[in-house]
Amino acid sequence: MIKKTIVSLLIFMLFSLQGSYAQTAKAAGKQAAIQDKVRALLEKMTPEEKVGQMTQVAIDLIMKDGGNQEIDEEKLRRAIVEKKVGSILNVKWTAYSLDKWHEIITRIQEVATRETPNKIPVLYGIDAIHGANYILEGTVFPHNIGMAASRNDELVEKAAHIAAIQTRASGIRWNFDPVLGVGRQPLWPRFEETFGEDPLLAGNMGSAAVRGYEGDGLGAPTAVASCIKHYLAYSVPNTGKDRTPAYFPEIMVRELLLPPFRQAAEAGSSSVMINSGELNGVPLHASHYWLTEVLRGELGFKGLAVSDWEDVIRLHTRHRVADSPKEAVRMAVMAGIDMSMVPNNYSFYDYLLELLKEGQVPMARIDEAAGRILTLKMELGLFDNPFPEVEAIARFENDSYAATALEAARESLTLLKNRAAVLPLPKDSKILLAGPGANNLGSLHGSWSFTWLGREERLYPESTLTIKEALEKKLNGGKLICRAVPDYHAYENYDALQLQEDARQADYIILCLGEEAYAESPGTITDLSLDPRQLNLAQAAILAGKPVILVLAEGRPRILSPVEPGMDAVLLAGRPGSRGAEAIADVLFGDYNPNGILPFSYPRRTGDFTLYDHKFTETVTEPHTGPNGNHGYDPQWPFGLGLSYTTFEYGDIRLSSTTLRPEGKITATIAVRNTGQRDGKVAVDLYTRDLYASITPPQQRLRAYRKVMVPAGKSVEVSFTITPGMLSFVNSGLKRVTEPGGFEVMIGDKKAGFTYEE
């Protein structure tokens, strides 16, 4: 019997290997055929056509003037026929309906494939970064910062796949997502687009998004090309202002910022967008070292490299490393930029043609860049059918999409405080709902939501609920008092005297504070302190003498220390998306048990951004009295915190061995017991600590995580595999190494020790 089992297993493994080899060989053959076609096409193309492929313009350049949303035929032909533009992006002002997208894409491709010599289709790109946020009927998910709170990679992949399906159905096949910047500067106005302060979260979840976008194969009607961004160090500007300098030593760049891009490149992302700012004095758009030597040479990235908005010319106008616009073009192209997001003129095209004719940019570099662009177009099936596909359109609507958006919103919500178990609330309560976020949709969605800033309330679908509307649906026999209006800055939303008067009739106060929607530079701030008007409203709520539940709809952590002690409960909503209000209501009234945990350290003070993986000496105080030096890590709420309506207890960590060797592994197992009265999901984080190293080690580093459901009164075992690579770090020679020595593994309040021996 045992022999039969072994033989059967060997036969199964043999056939599996054969199948895998056949699939690999088939993919390699398909790629070789595409490269043959690309080479043949390049031989037929003129220099003008090749340079045109490298030129990307905004849709505004082909539309009629003013607020008109119609294509201008003369402008369209100038772009496609005269300037031979290879790519178009964006919307003009607002999102379009699915039918409007079909009209736009169809007309662009008609001109490209009927009126140009080689009938090369246009590659259209869009920022669908948290769902199909530029299609009026599209599904919108939480921003990445909320998805990271879910600790659910599968959910990230699922959401990205839905975004791919709906984006492809519009006729668009290139999506500028995921954002892989590690959110270690909370002032940064794009913090909400990050997966938080840890590189593992960014790498795992970014790779999950890449699989969601591209996993079906780029030619499938359910896939789009992903674009990992913004390479490199965009998310850590020193001042916190958008598109400004980052001063980050290379050892830390390689330790913290580069790994997510390496991981996503290995996952097969088709394109990369470059950081608008500079790193250690060198604009990324001009850095041959980072764009070619590291990205291509070390990471092995094969895809298309596109600039960000207007960033080639800004090497001259802003960064001032190029003494002319023409020199800016030369620097960017020779550094490794394949396509310039120009976006509002044809200067890149004109300058690059001149540089080519003058010999300042060799034809080989042009062929390389144009070849990458043509390769992606062929992989996407644009040469076979550049128009909106019937098969894709048929998949645009599905009830499961909204259900997934609700699931994602629920899992993103993070309960930070629940004094005396004030939550969940009884549904027959008398509730006062107040604050600027109570009746506002933009604050639930954030940037890139039907408009760039996400503030146009009228553009949100009628089915999208505000918190006020969601609570009204949820209350059963209760009463809701709410005077909040949609305008975030309206006086009614900050009337402290009216709040105190209304509170007399209420059992509870739900206060909705945080931030209005913003994007990029319009979201720049110089202080994380909460708006004084909101602080005043919070103080008034506290003085009213009723339990106060704070709901935070915000893209980054605003300082709450002046009012936090007076809050009975705090629910961090982040930017939960189109089903966010319903998810918030579900949690507040106990129809859903919260299970999100923080993907960042929520600061207590504006001048202290100490992160969870700080060095020992960052938190040492004098006189030094503790073994771990954690006195100075004093956030309002620490990385990994998240409460539940039940309680969990961790057993001891069991290690399969206390010695790890170079080719070996250790399994860490822990029992998680639900000691409460209701079922609950729990996110289990595994951390390690290197006790001593050749450079100062961090106090801890997240190495793995898993979300599990634990029924009330039951216990679930969770196992993790620890490998030598997980313990590696970048040493003083800029090499990634795993050094022998002692380590600790930590899960919850438990820890265990082991050694690594070579």
Coordinates of N, CA and C in Angstrom, one line a residue, residues 53-137:
Q53 N 5.8 57.0 -30.4 CA 5.5 56.0 -29.4 C 5.9 56.3 -28.0
M54 N 7.0 57.0 -27.9 CA 7.5 57.4 -26.6 C 6.8 58.6 -26.0
T55 N 5.8 59.2 -26.7 CA 5.2 60.4 -26.3 C 3.8 60.1 -25.7
Q56 N 3.5 60.5 -24.5 CA 2.2 60.4 -23.9 C 1.6 61.7 -23.6
V57 N 0.3 61.9 -24.1 CA -0.3 63.2 -23.8 C -1.6 63.0 -23.1
A58 N -2.1 64.1 -22.4 CA -3.4 64.0 -21.7 C -4.5 64.1 -22.7
I59 N -5.7 63.6 -22.3 CA -6.8 63.7 -23.1 C -7.2 65.1 -23.5
D60 N -6.9 66.0 -22.6 CA -7.2 67.4 -22.8 C -6.7 67.9 -24.2
L61 N -5.6 67.3 -24.6 CA -5.0 67.8 -25.8 C -5.7 67.4 -27.1
I62 N -6.7 66.5 -26.9 CA -7.5 66.0 -28.1 C -8.9 66.4 -27.9
M63 N -9.3 67.1 -26.9 CA -10.7 67.5 -26.6 C -10.9 68.9 -27.0
K64 N -12.2 69.2 -27.2 CA -12.6 70.6 -27.5 C -12.3 71.5 -26.3
D65 N -12.2 72.8 -26.6 CA -11.8 73.7 -25.5 C -12.9 73.9 -24.5
G66 N -12.5 74.5 -23.3 CA -13.5 74.8 -22.3 C -14.0 73.5 -21.6
G67 N -15.2 73.5 -21.1 CA -15.8 72.4 -20.4 C -16.3 71.3 -21.3
N68 N -16.1 71.5 -22.6 CA -16.7 70.5 -23.6 C -15.9 69.2 -23.4
Q69 N -16.7 68.1 -23.4 CA -16.1 66.7 -23.2 C -16.1 65.9 -24.5
E70 N -16.2 66.6 -25.6 CA -16.2 66.0 -26.9 C -14.8 66.0 -27.6
I71 N -14.5 65.0 -28.3 CA -13.2 65.0 -29.0 C -13.2 66.0 -30.2
D72 N -12.1 66.7 -30.3 CA -11.9 67.7 -31.4 C -11.1 66.9 -32.5
E73 N -11.8 66.7 -33.6 CA -11.2 65.8 -34.7 C -9.9 66.4 -35.2
E74 N -9.8 67.7 -35.3 CA -8.5 68.3 -35.8 C -7.4 68.0 -34.8
K75 N -7.7 68.2 -33.5 CA -6.7 68.0 -32.5 C -6.3 66.5 -32.4
L76 N -7.3 65.7 -32.5 CA -7.0 64.2 -32.5 C -6.1 63.8 -33.6
R77 N -6.3 64.3 -34.8 CA -5.5 63.9 -35.9 C -4.1 64.5 -35.8
R78 N -4.0 65.7 -35.2 CA -2.7 66.3 -34.9 C -1.9 65.4 -34.0
A79 N -2.5 64.9 -33.0 CA -1.8 64.0 -32.0 C -1.5 62.7 -32.6
I80 N -2.4 62.0 -33.3 CA -2.2 60.6 -33.7 C -1.5 60.6 -35.1
V81 N -1.9 61.4 -36.0 CA -1.4 61.3 -37.4 C -0.1 62.1 -37.6
E82 N -0.2 63.4 -37.1 CA 1.0 64.3 -37.3 C 2.1 64.0 -36.3
K83 N 1.8 63.9 -35.0 CA 2.8 63.7 -34.0 C 3.0 62.2 -33.6
K84 N 2.1 61.4 -34.1 CA 2.2 59.9 -34.0 C 2.3 59.4 -32.5
V85 N 1.5 60.1 -31.7 CA 1.5 59.8 -30.3 C 1.1 58.4 -30.0
G86 N 1.9 57.8 -29.1 CA 1.7 56.4 -28.8 C 0.8 56.1 -27.6
S87 N 0.6 57.1 -26.8 CA -0.2 56.9 -25.6 C -1.0 58.1 -25.1
I88 N -2.2 57.9 -24.6 CA -3.0 59.0 -24.1 C -3.5 58.6 -22.7
L89 N -3.7 59.6 -21.8 CA -4.1 59.2 -20.5 C -5.1 60.2 -19.9
N90 N -5.7 59.8 -18.8 CA -6.5 60.6 -17.9 C -7.9 60.9 -18.4
V91 N -8.6 61.8 -17.6 CA -9.9 62.3 -18.0 C -9.8 63.8 -18.1
K92 N -10.8 64.4 -18.7 CA -10.8 65.9 -18.6 C -11.8 66.3 -17.5
W93 N -11.3 66.6 -16.4 CA -12.1 67.1 -15.2 C -12.7 65.9 -14.4
T94 N -13.6 65.2 -15.1 CA -14.4 64.2 -14.3 C -14.4 62.8 -14.9
A95 N -14.9 61.9 -14.1 CA -15.1 60.5 -14.6 C -16.1 60.5 -15.7
Y96 N -16.0 59.5 -16.6 CA -17.0 59.3 -17.7 C -17.8 58.0 -17.4
S97 N -19.0 58.0 -18.1 CA -19.8 56.8 -18.1 C -19.1 55.7 -18.9
L98 N -19.5 54.5 -18.8 CA -19.0 53.4 -19.6 C -19.2 53.7 -21.0
D99 N -20.4 54.1 -21.4 CA -20.7 54.4 -22.8 C -19.8 55.5 -23.3
K100 N -19.5 56.6 -22.5 CA -18.7 57.7 -23.0 C -17.2 57.2 -23.2
W101 N -16.8 56.3 -22.3 CA -15.4 55.7 -22.5 C -15.4 55.0 -23.8
H102 N -16.4 54.2 -24.1 CA -16.4 53.4 -25.4 C -16.3 54.4 -26.6
E103 N -17.1 55.5 -26.5 CA -17.0 56.4 -27.6 C -15.6 57.0 -27.7
I104 N -15.0 57.4 -26.6 CA -13.7 58.0 -26.7 C -12.6 57.0 -27.2
I105 N -12.6 55.9 -26.6 CA -11.6 54.9 -27.0 C -11.7 54.4 -28.4
T106 N -13.0 54.2 -28.8 CA -13.3 53.8 -30.2 C -12.8 54.8 -31.2
R107 N -13.1 56.1 -31.0 CA -12.7 57.1 -32.0 C -11.1 57.2 -32.0
I108 N -10.5 57.2 -30.9 CA -9.0 57.3 -30.9 C -8.4 56.1 -31.7
Q109 N -8.9 54.9 -31.4 CA -8.3 53.8 -32.1 C -8.7 53.7 -33.6
E110 N -9.8 54.2 -33.9 CA -10.2 54.3 -35.4 C -9.2 55.1 -36.1
V111 N -8.8 56.3 -35.6 CA -7.8 57.1 -36.3 C -6.4 56.5 -36.3
A112 N -6.1 55.9 -35.1 CA -4.7 55.2 -35.0 C -4.6 54.1 -36.0
T113 N -5.6 53.3 -36.1 CA -5.5 52.1 -36.9 C -5.9 52.2 -38.4
R114 N -6.5 53.4 -38.7 CA -6.9 53.6 -40.1 C -6.2 54.7 -40.8
E115 N -5.6 55.6 -40.1 CA -5.0 56.8 -40.7 C -3.5 56.9 -40.5
T116 N -2.9 55.9 -40.0 CA -1.4 55.9 -39.8 C -0.8 54.8 -40.6
P117 N 0.5 55.0 -41.0 CA 1.1 54.0 -41.9 C 1.2 52.6 -41.4
N118 N 1.5 52.4 -40.1 CA 1.7 51.1 -39.6 C 0.6 50.6 -38.7
K119 N -0.5 51.5 -38.6 CA -1.7 51.1 -37.9 C -1.5 50.7 -36.5
I120 N -0.6 51.5 -35.8 CA -0.3 51.1 -34.4 C -1.3 51.7 -33.5
P121 N -1.9 50.8 -32.7 CA -3.0 51.3 -31.7 C -2.4 52.2 -30.6
V122 N -3.2 53.0 -30.0 CA -2.8 53.8 -28.9 C -3.0 53.0 -27.6
L123 N -2.0 53.2 -26.7 CA -2.1 52.6 -25.3 C -2.7 53.7 -24.4
Y124 N -3.9 53.4 -23.9 CA -4.6 54.4 -23.0 C -4.3 54.0 -21.6
G125 N -3.9 55.0 -20.7 CA -3.6 54.8 -19.3 C -4.5 55.6 -18.4
I126 N -4.7 55.1 -17.2 CA -5.6 55.7 -16.2 C -5.2 55.4 -14.8
D127 N -5.5 56.3 -13.9 CA -5.2 56.0 -12.5 C -6.4 55.4 -11.8
A128 N -6.6 54.1 -12.0 CA -7.7 53.4 -11.3 C -7.1 52.8 -10.1
I129 N -6.8 53.6 -9.1 CA -5.9 53.1 -8.0 C -6.6 52.5 -6.8
H130 N -8.0 52.7 -6.7 CA -8.7 52.0 -5.7 C -10.1 51.6 -6.2
G131 N -10.0 50.8 -7.3 CA -11.2 50.5 -8.0 C -11.3 51.2 -9.3
A132 N -12.4 51.0 -10.0 CA -12.6 51.7 -11.3 C -13.1 53.1 -11.0
N133 N -12.2 54.0 -10.4 CA -12.7 55.2 -9.9 C -12.8 56.3 -10.9
Y134 N -12.6 56.1 -12.2 CA -12.8 57.1 -13.2 C -13.9 56.6 -14.2
I135 N -14.7 55.6 -13.8 CA -15.9 55.2 -14.5 C -17.1 55.4 -13.6
L136 N -18.1 56.2 -14.1 CA -19.2 56.6 -13.2 C -19.9 55.5 -12.6
E137 N -20.0 54.3 -13.3 CA -20.6 53.2 -12.7 C -19.7 52.2 -12.0

